[in-house]
Coordinates of C-alpha atoms in Angstrom, one line a residue:
Chain A
M1416 CA 96.5 82.9 96.0
T1417 CA 100.1 83.6 95.0
A1418 CA 102.5 82.3 97.8
L1419 CA 106.2 82.2 98.3
D1420 CA 107.2 78.6 98.7
T1421 CA 111.0 78.8 99.7
V1422 CA 113.3 81.9 99.8
A1423 CA 116.9 81.9 99.7
A1424 CA 119.7 84.8 99.8
Y1425 CA 123.4 84.8 99.2
L1426 CA 125.6 87.4 100.8
P1427 CA 129.3 87.5 99.6
D1428 CA 131.4 87.3 102.6
R1429 CA 133.5 90.3 101.4
R1430 CA 132.5 93.5 103.1
V1431 CA 133.7 96.8 102.1
P1432 CA 133.5 100.0 104.2
I1433 CA 132.0 103.0 102.6
E1434 CA 135.3 104.9 102.9
E1435 CA 137.0 102.6 100.7
L1436 CA 134.3 103.2 97.9
A1437 CA 134.6 106.9 98.3
G1438 CA 137.3 107.5 95.6
R1439 CA 135.8 105.5 92.9
L1440 CA 132.3 106.9 93.6
E1441 CA 133.5 110.4 93.6
L1442 CA 132.3 111.0 97.3
T1443 CA 134.0 113.7 99.6
G1444 CA 135.0 113.0 102.9
S1445 CA 132.2 115.1 104.4
Q1446 CA 129.6 113.1 102.3
V1447 CA 130.9 109.9 103.5
Q1448 CA 130.8 111.3 106.9
V1449 CA 127.0 112.1 106.3
L1450 CA 126.3 108.7 104.8
R1451 CA 127.8 107.0 107.9
R1452 CA 126.5 109.2 110.7
I1453 CA 123.0 110.2 109.3
R1454 CA 122.2 107.9 106.6
G1455 CA 123.1 104.9 108.7
L1456 CA 125.6 103.3 106.1
S1457 CA 128.7 101.5 107.1
E1458 CA 129.8 98.7 104.8
V1459 CA 128.3 96.9 101.9
C1460 CA 128.7 93.2 100.5
R1461 CA 130.7 92.8 97.4
T1462 CA 131.7 90.1 95.2
R1463 CA 135.4 89.3 94.6
P1464 CA 137.2 90.8 91.7
G1465 CA 136.3 88.9 88.6
E1466 CA 133.0 87.6 89.8
L1467 CA 130.1 88.1 87.4
P1468 CA 126.3 88.2 87.8
I1469 CA 126.0 84.6 87.0
D1470 CA 128.0 83.9 90.0
L1471 CA 125.7 85.6 92.3
L1472 CA 122.7 84.2 91.0
T1473 CA 124.0 80.6 90.9
A1474 CA 125.0 81.1 94.7
A1475 CA 121.5 82.0 95.6
V1476 CA 119.8 79.3 93.7
D1477 CA 122.4 76.7 95.0
R1478 CA 120.9 77.8 98.5
L1479 CA 117.3 77.2 97.5
D1480 CA 116.6 73.9 99.3
G1481 CA 113.1 73.8 98.3
L1482 CA 114.3 73.4 94.5
R1483 CA 116.0 70.2 95.1
G1484 CA 114.1 67.2 93.4
R1485 CA 111.4 69.7 92.3
E1486 CA 113.1 71.1 89.3
H1487 CA 110.6 69.3 86.8
L1488 CA 107.9 71.4 88.4
V1489 CA 109.5 74.8 87.5
R1490 CA 107.6 76.1 84.5
H1491 CA 108.9 79.7 84.5
V1492 CA 112.2 81.4 85.6
L1493 CA 112.0 85.2 86.0
Y1494 CA 115.2 87.3 86.5
A1495 CA 114.0 90.4 88.2
R1496 CA 116.6 92.9 87.3
G1497 CA 116.6 96.6 88.3
V1498 CA 119.1 97.8 85.9
P1499 CA 117.8 97.6 82.2
L1500 CA 121.2 96.6 81.0
T1501 CA 124.0 94.8 82.8
T1502 CA 125.6 92.4 80.3
P1503 CA 126.7 92.8 76.7
F1504 CA 124.4 91.5 74.1
P1505 CA 123.8 88.3 73.8
V1506 CA 125.4 87.1 76.8
N1507 CA 122.7 85.7 79.0
P1508 CA 123.4 84.7 82.5
L1509 CA 119.8 83.7 83.0
H1510 CA 120.0 80.7 80.7
D1511 CA 123.6 79.8 82.1
L1512 CA 121.6 79.8 85.4
C1513 CA 119.1 77.5 84.1
R1514 CA 121.4 75.1 82.7
H1515 CA 123.4 75.2 86.1
A1516 CA 120.1 74.6 88.1
G1517 CA 118.6 71.7 85.8
L1518 CA 115.9 74.2 84.7
S1519 CA 116.6 74.1 80.9
H1520 CA 113.1 73.0 80.3
A1521 CA 111.7 76.2 81.9
N1522 CA 110.5 79.4 80.1
A1523 CA 113.1 82.0 81.3
F1524 CA 113.2 85.6 80.9
T1525 CA 114.1 88.9 82.5
V1526 CA 111.5 91.3 83.7
T1527 CA 112.8 94.8 84.2
H1528 CA 112.3 98.6 84.2
H1529 CA 110.9 98.7 87.7
A1530 CA 114.3 99.5 89.2
C1531 CA 114.9 97.9 92.6
A1532 CA 111.1 97.4 92.9
T1533 CA 111.3 94.8 90.1
S1534 CA 111.2 91.8 92.4
L1535 CA 107.7 92.6 93.7
L1536 CA 106.6 92.8 89.9
A1537 CA 108.1 89.4 89.4
V1538 CA 106.4 87.9 92.2
D1539 CA 103.1 89.1 91.2
L1540 CA 103.7 88.2 87.6
A1541 CA 105.0 84.6 88.4
G1542 CA 101.8 84.0 90.5
R1543 CA 99.5 85.1 87.6
L1544 CA 101.5 83.0 85.0
L1545 CA 101.2 79.8 87.2
L1546 CA 97.4 80.4 87.5
A1547 CA 97.0 81.0 83.8
D1548 CA 98.9 77.8 83.2
G1549 CA 96.3 76.0 85.4
D1550 CA 98.9 73.4 86.9
Q1551 CA 98.4 73.6 90.5
E1552 CA 101.7 71.8 91.3
A1553 CA 103.8 74.1 89.0
L1554 CA 106.2 76.4 90.5
A1555 CA 108.0 79.7 89.2
L1556 CA 111.5 80.7 90.1
V1557 CA 112.3 84.3 90.8
V1558 CA 115.9 85.6 90.9
A1559 CA 117.4 88.8 91.7
G1560 CA 121.0 90.0 92.0
E1561 CA 123.2 92.3 90.3
T1562 CA 126.9 93.4 90.3
V1563 CA 128.0 97.0 90.4
F1564 CA 130.0 97.6 87.1
A1565 CA 129.8 101.3 86.8
H1566 CA 128.6 104.3 88.9
D1567 CA 126.6 107.0 87.7
P1568 CA 127.9 110.5 89.0
R1569 CA 124.6 112.0 88.3
L1570 CA 122.9 110.2 91.2
P1571 CA 122.9 111.8 94.6
P1572 CA 125.8 110.4 97.1
D1573 CA 123.7 107.9 98.9
A1574 CA 122.4 106.5 95.9
R1575 CA 125.9 105.6 94.5
V1576 CA 126.7 103.3 97.5
L1577 CA 125.4 99.8 96.5
G1578 CA 125.9 96.4 97.8
E1579 CA 126.0 93.2 95.8
A1580 CA 124.0 90.2 96.9
A1581 CA 121.5 88.0 95.3
G1582 CA 118.1 86.3 96.3
A1583 CA 115.9 83.4 94.8
C1584 CA 112.4 82.5 95.6
L1585 CA 110.0 79.7 94.5
V1586 CA 106.5 81.0 93.9
S1587 CA 103.5 78.9 93.8
A1588 CA 99.8 79.8 92.5
D1589 CA 98.6 78.9 95.8
G1590 CA 100.3 77.7 99.3
P1591 CA 99.9 78.0 102.9
R1592 CA 103.2 80.1 103.5
D1593 CA 103.9 83.8 102.9
R1594 CA 100.6 84.3 100.6
V1595 CA 100.4 87.7 98.7
L1596 CA 97.6 89.8 99.8
A1597 CA 97.9 92.8 97.8
Y1598 CA 100.4 94.6 95.5
A1599 CA 100.5 98.2 94.6
C1600 CA 102.8 100.0 92.1
H1601 CA 103.2 103.7 91.2
Q1602 CA 105.4 104.3 88.1
R1603 CA 106.8 108.0 87.4
G1604 CA 108.7 107.9 84.2
D1605 CA 109.1 111.8 84.6
L1606 CA 111.4 111.3 87.5
D1607 CA 114.0 109.3 85.3
H1608 CA 117.4 110.9 84.9
W1609 CA 117.9 109.1 81.7
L1610 CA 115.0 111.0 80.0
S1611 CA 117.6 113.6 78.8
V1612 CA 121.4 113.8 78.3
D1613 CA 121.8 116.5 81.2
A1614 CA 119.6 114.6 83.5
G1615 CA 117.7 118.0 84.5
D1616 CA 116.6 118.5 88.0
F1617 CA 115.4 114.8 88.4
A1618 CA 117.5 114.4 91.6
D1619 CA 115.7 117.2 93.4
R1620 CA 112.4 116.2 92.2
F1621 CA 112.9 112.6 93.0
A1622 CA 114.0 113.7 96.5
R1623 CA 111.1 115.8 97.0
E1624 CA 108.5 113.4 96.0
Y1625 CA 110.0 110.2 97.3
R1626 CA 108.7 110.0 101.1
T1627 CA 105.2 110.7 99.8
L1628 CA 105.2 108.4 96.9
L1629 CA 106.3 105.6 98.9
A1630 CA 104.0 106.1 101.6
E1631 CA 101.2 106.4 99.1
V1632 CA 101.7 102.8 97.7
I1633 CA 102.2 101.3 101.2
N1634 CA 98.8 102.8 102.2
A1635 CA 97.3 101.6 99.0
A1636 CA 98.7 98.0 99.3
V1637 CA 97.6 98.0 102.8
G1638 CA 94.2 99.1 102.0
R1639 CA 93.7 96.7 99.2
A1640 CA 94.7 93.8 101.6
G1641 CA 91.7 95.0 103.7
L1642 CA 94.0 95.9 106.7
R1643 CA 95.0 99.0 108.7
L1644 CA 98.5 100.1 108.8
D1645 CA 98.9 99.3 112.7
E1646 CA 98.0 95.8 111.6
I1647 CA 101.3 95.4 109.6
A1648 CA 103.7 93.6 112.0
L1649 CA 106.9 94.3 110.1
I1650 CA 107.9 96.3 106.9
L1651 CA 110.9 94.8 104.8
P1652 CA 112.4 97.9 103.4
H1653 CA 114.8 98.4 100.7
N1654 CA 118.2 99.0 102.2
V1655 CA 118.8 102.5 100.8
N1656 CA 119.4 104.3 104.1
V1657 CA 118.1 104.5 107.6
A1658 CA 117.2 108.3 107.5
S1659 CA 114.8 108.1 104.4
W1660 CA 112.9 105.2 106.1
H1661 CA 112.4 107.3 109.4
G1662 CA 111.0 110.1 107.1
V1663 CA 108.6 107.7 105.4
C1664 CA 107.6 106.4 108.6
R1665 CA 106.9 109.9 109.8
V1666 CA 104.6 110.4 106.7
L1667 CA 102.9 107.2 107.4
G1668 CA 102.6 107.4 111.2
F1669 CA 104.1 104.1 111.3
P1670 CA 106.7 103.3 114.3
P1671 CA 110.2 102.9 112.7
E1672 CA 111.2 100.2 115.0
R1673 CA 108.8 98.0 113.0
V1674 CA 110.9 98.5 109.9
M1675 CA 113.8 95.9 109.7
L1676 CA 116.7 98.2 109.0
H1677 CA 119.3 95.7 110.1
N1678 CA 120.8 95.2 106.6
V1679 CA 121.3 99.0 105.7
P1680 CA 124.6 99.2 107.4
R1681 CA 126.0 95.7 107.0
V1682 CA 124.7 94.6 103.6
G1683 CA 123.7 98.0 101.8
H1684 CA 121.2 98.2 99.0
T1685 CA 121.4 95.3 96.7
F1686 CA 119.1 96.3 93.8
A1687 CA 116.1 94.1 93.5
A1688 CA 117.6 91.4 95.8
D1689 CA 116.8 93.4 98.9
A1690 CA 113.4 92.0 99.3
F1691 CA 114.5 88.4 99.5
V1692 CA 117.6 89.2 101.6
N1693 CA 115.6 91.0 104.0
Y1694 CA 113.1 88.3 104.2
R1695 CA 115.8 85.7 105.1
T1696 CA 117.1 88.0 107.8
A1697 CA 113.6 88.5 109.1
T1698 CA 113.0 84.7 109.4
E1699 CA 116.3 84.0 110.7
L1700 CA 115.8 86.6 113.5
D1701 CA 112.5 85.1 114.2
L1702 CA 110.8 88.5 113.6
L1703 CA 107.8 86.9 111.9
R1704 CA 105.2 84.7 113.4
P1705 CA 102.7 82.5 111.7
G1706 CA 99.8 84.8 110.7
D1707 CA 101.6 88.0 110.7
R1708 CA 100.9 90.3 107.9
Y1709 CA 104.1 92.1 106.8
L1710 CA 104.9 94.4 103.8
V1711 CA 107.8 94.6 101.4
A1712 CA 108.5 98.0 100.0
A1713 CA 110.8 99.3 97.5
A1714 CA 111.7 102.1 95.1
G1715 CA 114.2 103.0 92.6
Y1716 CA 115.2 105.5 89.9
G1717 CA 113.2 105.4 86.8
A1718 CA 111.0 105.8 88.9
T1719 CA 109.0 103.0 90.4
F1720 CA 107.5 102.8 93.9
S1721 CA 105.9 99.5 95.0
A1722 CA 104.6 97.8 98.1
M1723 CA 103.4 94.3 98.5
V1724 CA 101.5 92.9 101.6
F1725 CA 102.1 89.2 102.7
E1726 CA 100.7 86.9 105.2
H1727 CA 103.3 84.7 106.9
Chain B
M185 CA 98.8 103.7 90.4
F186 CA 98.2 99.9 89.8
V187 CA 96.5 98.2 92.8
T188 CA 95.5 94.8 92.9
G189 CA 94.9 91.9 95.4
A190 CA 96.1 88.5 94.9
P191 CA 95.2 86.5 91.9
E192 CA 92.7 84.0 93.0
Q193 CA 90.9 81.3 91.1
P194 CA 87.2 81.7 91.4
P195 CA 85.0 79.1 92.8
G196 CA 84.5 76.4 89.8
G197 CA 87.9 77.0 88.7
S198 CA 87.5 78.9 85.5
L199 CA 89.5 81.8 84.7
R200 CA 88.5 85.1 83.0
G201 CA 88.8 85.2 79.3
G202 CA 91.9 86.2 77.7
L203 CA 92.8 88.9 75.0
R204 CA 92.3 89.5 71.3
I205 CA 94.3 91.7 69.1
G206 CA 92.2 94.6 67.8
R207 CA 94.7 97.3 66.3
A208 CA 98.3 97.5 65.3
E209 CA 100.7 100.0 64.4
R210 CA 104.3 99.6 62.9
R211 CA 107.1 101.8 61.9
I212 CA 110.6 101.8 60.6
F213 CA 112.8 104.6 62.0
G214 CA 115.5 106.1 59.9
G215 CA 118.6 107.9 61.2
S216 CA 119.5 107.9 65.0
S217 CA 118.3 109.3 68.2
E218 CA 120.1 112.3 69.5
L219 CA 120.3 110.3 72.9
A220 CA 122.9 108.0 70.9
T221 CA 125.4 110.9 71.4
D222 CA 125.2 110.8 75.3
P223 CA 128.7 110.9 76.6
S224 CA 127.8 108.6 79.3
M225 CA 127.3 105.8 76.9
R226 CA 131.2 105.1 76.5
P227 CA 132.1 104.7 80.2
Y228 CA 129.0 102.6 80.8
L229 CA 129.6 100.3 78.1
S230 CA 133.5 100.1 78.7
A231 CA 132.8 99.0 82.1
M232 CA 130.1 96.5 81.1
I233 CA 132.1 94.8 78.6
G234 CA 135.4 94.9 80.2
P235 CA 135.0 91.6 82.2
Y236 CA 134.0 89.9 79.0
G237 CA 137.1 90.9 76.9
L238 CA 135.3 92.9 74.4
A239 CA 136.1 96.1 72.6
L240 CA 134.3 99.1 71.8
R241 CA 133.4 99.7 68.2
E242 CA 134.4 103.2 67.4
D243 CA 133.0 103.3 64.1
V244 CA 129.5 103.1 65.6
F245 CA 130.4 105.9 68.1
E246 CA 131.5 108.0 65.3
A247 CA 128.4 107.4 63.5
A248 CA 126.3 108.4 66.5
A249 CA 124.2 105.4 65.7
G250 CA 121.4 103.8 67.5
H251 CA 117.8 104.5 68.4
S252 CA 116.0 105.1 71.7
Y253 CA 113.1 102.6 72.2
G254 CA 111.2 105.2 74.3
E255 CA 111.3 107.5 71.2
M256 CA 110.3 104.8 68.9
A257 CA 107.4 103.6 71.0
E258 CA 105.9 106.9 71.8
P259 CA 104.5 107.8 68.3
L260 CA 103.0 104.2 68.1
I261 CA 101.2 104.6 71.3
E262 CA 99.8 108.0 70.3
A263 CA 98.6 106.4 66.9
L264 CA 97.0 103.5 68.5
V265 CA 95.6 104.3 71.9
G266 CA 93.0 106.9 72.2
A267 CA 92.3 109.0 75.3
D268 CA 89.0 106.9 75.8
D269 CA 90.9 103.6 75.4
P270 CA 92.8 103.4 78.9
V271 CA 95.3 100.5 79.0
D272 CA 95.7 98.4 82.0
V273 CA 99.1 96.6 81.5
L274 CA 101.8 97.5 78.9
A275 CA 104.6 95.0 78.1
V276 CA 107.7 96.1 76.0
A277 CA 109.6 93.2 74.5
H278 CA 113.0 93.3 72.9
A279 CA 116.0 91.1 72.0
I280 CA 118.8 93.6 71.4
H281 CA 119.1 96.3 74.1
D282 CA 118.0 99.9 73.7
V283 CA 120.7 102.7 72.9
R284 CA 119.3 104.5 76.0
L285 CA 121.3 102.2 78.1
G286 CA 119.9 102.8 81.6
Q287 CA 116.3 104.2 80.9
S288 CA 113.5 102.1 82.3
T289 CA 111.6 102.8 79.2
A290 CA 108.4 100.8 80.0
T291 CA 108.1 103.1 83.2
Y292 CA 108.4 106.1 80.9
L293 CA 105.8 104.9 78.5
S294 CA 103.6 104.2 81.3
G295 CA 103.2 107.8 81.7
R296 CA 102.7 108.6 78.0
C297 CA 99.9 106.0 77.5
P298 CA 96.3 106.5 78.5
G299 CA 95.5 104.7 81.5
D300 CA 98.9 105.0 83.1
P301 CA 99.3 101.2 82.8
L302 CA 101.4 98.9 84.9
A303 CA 104.4 98.8 82.4
F304 CA 107.4 96.5 82.2
A305 CA 109.9 95.1 79.8
V306 CA 110.6 91.5 79.2
C307 CA 113.9 90.5 77.5
D308 CA 116.9 88.2 77.7
Q309 CA 115.1 85.6 75.7
G310 CA 115.9 86.5 72.2
V311 CA 113.1 86.2 69.8
A312 CA 111.0 84.5 72.3
A313 CA 110.7 87.6 74.3
P314 CA 107.7 89.1 72.7
F315 CA 105.9 85.8 73.1
S316 CA 106.6 85.7 76.8
A317 CA 105.5 89.3 77.0
L318 CA 102.2 88.5 75.3
R319 CA 101.8 85.6 77.6
T320 CA 102.2 87.8 80.7
L321 CA 99.7 90.1 79.3
H322 CA 97.4 87.1 78.9
A323 CA 98.0 86.1 82.6
Y324 CA 97.0 89.6 83.9
A325 CA 93.8 89.4 81.9
V326 CA 92.7 85.8 82.8
T327 CA 93.4 86.7 86.5
G328 CA 91.3 89.7 86.3
A329 CA 93.9 92.6 86.4
C330 CA 93.8 93.7 82.8
R331 CA 90.9 94.3 80.1
R332 CA 93.0 96.2 77.7
A333 CA 96.7 95.6 77.1
L334 CA 99.4 97.0 74.9
L335 CA 102.1 94.9 73.6
L336 CA 105.3 96.7 72.0
V337 CA 108.0 94.7 70.1
V338 CA 111.0 96.9 69.4
E339 CA 114.6 96.3 68.1
Q340 CA 117.4 99.0 67.1
S341 CA 120.3 98.1 64.9
A342 CA 123.4 99.8 66.6
L343 CA 125.7 97.9 68.8
H344 CA 128.6 99.9 70.3
Y345 CA 131.0 96.9 71.1
E346 CA 132.0 93.5 69.5
L347 CA 129.5 90.8 69.6
A348 CA 130.2 88.5 72.5
E349 CA 129.1 85.5 70.6
P350 CA 127.3 85.2 67.1
A351 CA 123.8 86.5 67.1
R352 CA 121.3 88.1 64.7
V353 CA 121.8 92.0 64.8
P354 CA 118.8 93.9 63.2
D355 CA 119.6 96.0 60.1
R356 CA 117.0 98.6 60.7
H357 CA 115.2 100.1 63.7
A358 CA 111.7 98.7 63.8
A359 CA 108.7 98.9 66.3
V360 CA 105.4 97.2 66.2
A361 CA 102.5 97.8 68.8
F362 CA 99.3 95.9 69.3
L363 CA 96.3 96.9 71.3
L364 CA 94.4 93.9 72.7
D365 CA 91.1 93.8 74.5
G366 CA 89.4 91.3 76.8
P367 CA 88.0 89.5 78.3
T368 CA 87.1 87.2 75.6
E369 CA 83.6 85.9 75.8
A370 CA 82.1 82.4 75.4
G371 CA 82.8 81.4 71.7
Q372 CA 85.6 84.0 71.2
E373 CA 89.1 82.4 71.0
P374 CA 91.7 84.5 72.8
V375 CA 95.3 84.8 71.5
T376 CA 97.1 81.7 72.8
V377 CA 100.9 81.5 73.4
R378 CA 102.8 78.3 73.7
Q379 CA 106.4 77.9 74.1
H380 CA 108.8 74.8 74.0
T381 CA 112.4 74.4 74.7
V382 CA 113.9 72.3 72.0
D383 CA 117.3 70.9 72.9
T384 CA 118.6 69.9 69.4
P385 CA 118.1 72.0 66.2
D386 CA 117.0 69.0 64.2
R387 CA 114.0 68.6 66.3
V388 CA 112.5 72.0 65.7
G389 CA 110.7 71.0 62.5
D390 CA 109.0 68.0 64.2
V391 CA 108.0 70.0 67.3
L392 CA 106.7 72.8 65.0
A393 CA 104.6 70.1 63.1
A394 CA 103.2 68.7 66.2
E395 CA 102.3 72.0 67.5
L396 CA 100.5 73.0 64.3
T397 CA 98.6 69.8 64.4
E398 CA 97.6 70.3 68.1
L399 CA 96.5 73.8 67.4
R400 CA 94.3 72.3 64.8
P401 CA 94.8 74.7 61.9
G402 CA 92.4 73.8 59.3
D403 CA 89.4 73.6 61.2
G404 CA 88.3 77.1 60.1
P405 CA 88.2 78.7 56.8
G406 CA 91.9 78.8 56.4
T407 CA 95.2 79.2 58.3
T408 CA 98.1 81.7 57.7
L409 CA 101.4 80.7 59.3
I410 CA 103.7 83.5 59.8
L411 CA 107.3 82.0 60.0
G412 CA 110.4 83.5 61.6
S413 CA 113.1 83.6 59.0
D414 CA 115.1 81.1 60.9
L415 CA 112.3 78.6 60.4
A416 CA 111.7 79.1 56.7
G417 CA 114.7 77.3 55.3
D418 CA 113.3 73.8 56.7
W419 CA 109.6 74.6 56.3
T420 CA 108.0 71.6 54.4
G421 CA 104.4 72.5 54.7
H422 CA 101.5 71.2 56.8
P423 CA 98.1 70.1 55.7
G424 CA 96.4 72.8 57.9
V425 CA 98.2 75.6 56.7
D426 CA 97.3 77.1 53.2
E427 CA 99.2 80.3 53.3
V428 CA 102.9 80.9 54.6
V429 CA 104.3 84.3 55.2
V430 CA 108.1 84.5 56.0
A431 CA 109.3 87.4 58.3
P432 CA 111.9 89.6 56.9
E433 CA 115.4 88.6 57.8
G434 CA 116.6 92.1 59.0
Q435 CA 114.1 92.1 61.7
P436 CA 114.9 89.1 63.8
C437 CA 112.6 90.1 66.8
T438 CA 110.0 92.3 65.2
G439 CA 109.8 90.2 61.9
V440 CA 106.9 87.9 62.5
W441 CA 105.0 90.7 64.4
W442 CA 105.5 93.1 61.7
E443 CA 103.9 90.8 59.2
L444 CA 101.0 90.3 61.3
S445 CA 100.5 94.1 61.8
T446 CA 100.6 94.5 58.1
R447 CA 97.8 92.2 57.4
L448 CA 95.8 92.7 60.3
P449 CA 93.2 95.1 59.1
A450 CA 92.2 92.6 56.3
W451 CA 92.0 89.8 58.6
L452 CA 89.8 91.6 61.1
A453 CA 87.6 92.5 58.2
Q454 CA 87.4 89.1 56.4
G455 CA 88.3 86.6 59.1
R456 CA 91.3 84.3 59.3
R457 CA 93.1 81.9 61.6
V458 CA 96.7 83.0 62.0
V459 CA 99.5 81.3 63.7
L460 CA 103.0 82.9 64.4
A461 CA 106.0 80.8 64.8
E462 CA 109.4 81.7 65.9
H463 CA 112.6 79.8 66.9
D464 CA 115.6 81.2 68.6
P465 CA 118.7 79.1 67.5
L466 CA 120.8 80.3 70.4
L467 CA 118.4 79.6 73.2
G468 CA 116.5 76.9 71.8
Y469 CA 113.0 78.1 72.2
L470 CA 110.2 77.5 69.8
C471 CA 107.3 79.5 70.3
T472 CA 103.9 80.0 68.7
A473 CA 101.0 82.5 69.0
S474 CA 97.6 81.5 67.5
M475 CA 94.8 83.6 67.1
Q476 CA 91.3 83.6 65.3
F477 CA 90.0 86.7 63.7
D478 CA 86.3 86.6 63.0
A479 CA 84.8 88.3 60.1
A480 CA 83.5 91.8 60.9
P481 CA 79.9 91.8 60.8
V482 CA 78.1 93.2 57.7
P483 CA 76.8 96.8 58.7
G484 CA 73.0 96.6 59.7
S485 CA 73.1 93.0 60.4
L486 CA 71.9 91.6 63.7
G487 CA 75.1 89.4 64.1
R488 CA 77.4 89.7 67.1
S489 CA 79.4 93.0 67.1
S490 CA 83.0 93.1 66.8
H491 CA 84.7 92.5 70.1
L492 CA 86.1 96.2 69.8
A493 CA 82.6 97.8 69.5
G494 CA 80.8 99.1 72.4
R495 CA 83.6 98.3 74.7
D496 CA 82.9 99.4 78.3
V497 CA 85.5 101.9 79.6
D498 CA 86.9 101.2 83.1
P499 CA 84.7 103.7 85.0
S500 CA 87.4 104.2 87.7
S501 CA 90.0 105.4 85.1
G502 CA 90.7 108.9 84.3
G503 CA 89.6 110.1 87.6
P504 CA 91.2 112.9 89.5
T505 CA 93.7 110.8 91.3
R506 CA 94.4 108.5 88.2
V507 CA 94.2 105.5 90.6
R508 CA 92.9 102.3 89.3
T509 CA 92.2 99.0 90.9
G510 CA 93.1 95.9 89.3
K511 CA 89.9 94.0 88.4
E512 CA 89.7 90.8 90.4
V513 CA 88.7 87.4 89.4

């Protein structure tokens, strides 16, 4: 049964208040007020000028203590990337990362097109690759983390505010810790604003369907794990905003105090890295006890909605 | 919706069977996509290449060159996948990126493919990406979550900025699609992918020779080796290989898959052992994909039927909610 062996996160120490981002993101003063007072955003982590995706990824992997001395066991390295294109061809931060981390022997590739839910896909895929390989000792490394290099004015205001952080996770085909119980994924390419040059009414349609679609995958994953929703101790969300999670909780009938929203105002939404960043926060805050069943949920433009149930 | 439990090895340790290639489609696309005129491309690419000190190529912008992987893949899916052939998992593999810069094309294609498959892209691995994509499909199959898979290998030739470092850029827009079925039964050989990292270029030939020996080509009626163009120059032969096909140079990522798709109907009818081999000189990967095509049974004979014939359709697919559950080991 796929299990998380070790998880690390890297949060740049630079924090940027959302007011400082307003000009570049073409946000009005009233939009910023809504983001702060209603959406629950405050500041976001950001790299220092000149830092690149490779700097984020190496910082996360350098914090992955479980990797030391076990590099030779790593068969696969998967970069779970939310944005399909982030570096000029053929620049390849993934393979630079492998050289840096002593993993040049591994099979390394990027998996993408699940937007900010790609890290869940990568965990599922990593477990299956290891099982298919048949080596019980082998490991896969999943990394996530992206920098903000452009903003898309077609996105609604809260979706333009993004943080920068990275996560790294060693995955094993079996293990005692953080075992995967179920995974649900619903892809809705018809909600993608890249379908046409003018983007159409994607934002309205995405907003209308968002809560229902996210609640559906959460319920599907919980059901596939053989659980009831009230048996989920904690939801680790994607850090888009507080208000939308309250809305999802209303659809689910799930208490919002069991959704870990700590990182929404202090880190922001960090693409596919939210899952690992929030896992680290949850364990550091001692929010998970052995045996707890918890759920990681994510969604993103494109559009993909995903949920994965774990046992801690 | 794709819903699955954790992959779990069954008691006894044996995984399910893998996948075999059943059908293929391929196409060269002339001209460009209208999406290559999207004004959002310029600010996106400018911001992306800025930190790397590269410049935009105005000649490529003026030519409105480039193609969309979604537009290229869609007609191949329509030609290849029937409404009664629901696909469980779809993988798009590419080396050079799409001209539709921000589109999650695999997610779009999921909605255009019978079965609404779990769909994703595999990239950032040069010409090794299609092999990894095939490996991921195999992993979903042997862990019980995929009985029919679609592999799409795509490349388009327009790059709107200077190359960051020397790399092979295609000279045409090409796409190849393969429909794979499983699980293989006892006695059937699934497609097998093997990947090596070779740290020095002068070892590539030796590693390939050792790989071919280990794959035991020559045990069957004959083996065709489809070589990536990077490997062709140093090829000196191998006792088990009686036919060599070299992929076209202008299709660095799709080349070997193109040649496979071209000859597939004949091999499915007559039987053949085939090995694809590719090398990425930038990243050092040497990859092989080996497959055995069994001769189709003579009509009216009592021999084993083709692995495509009489295939069960997932009974839960195509229902009103379009929700399918990944099949368990």
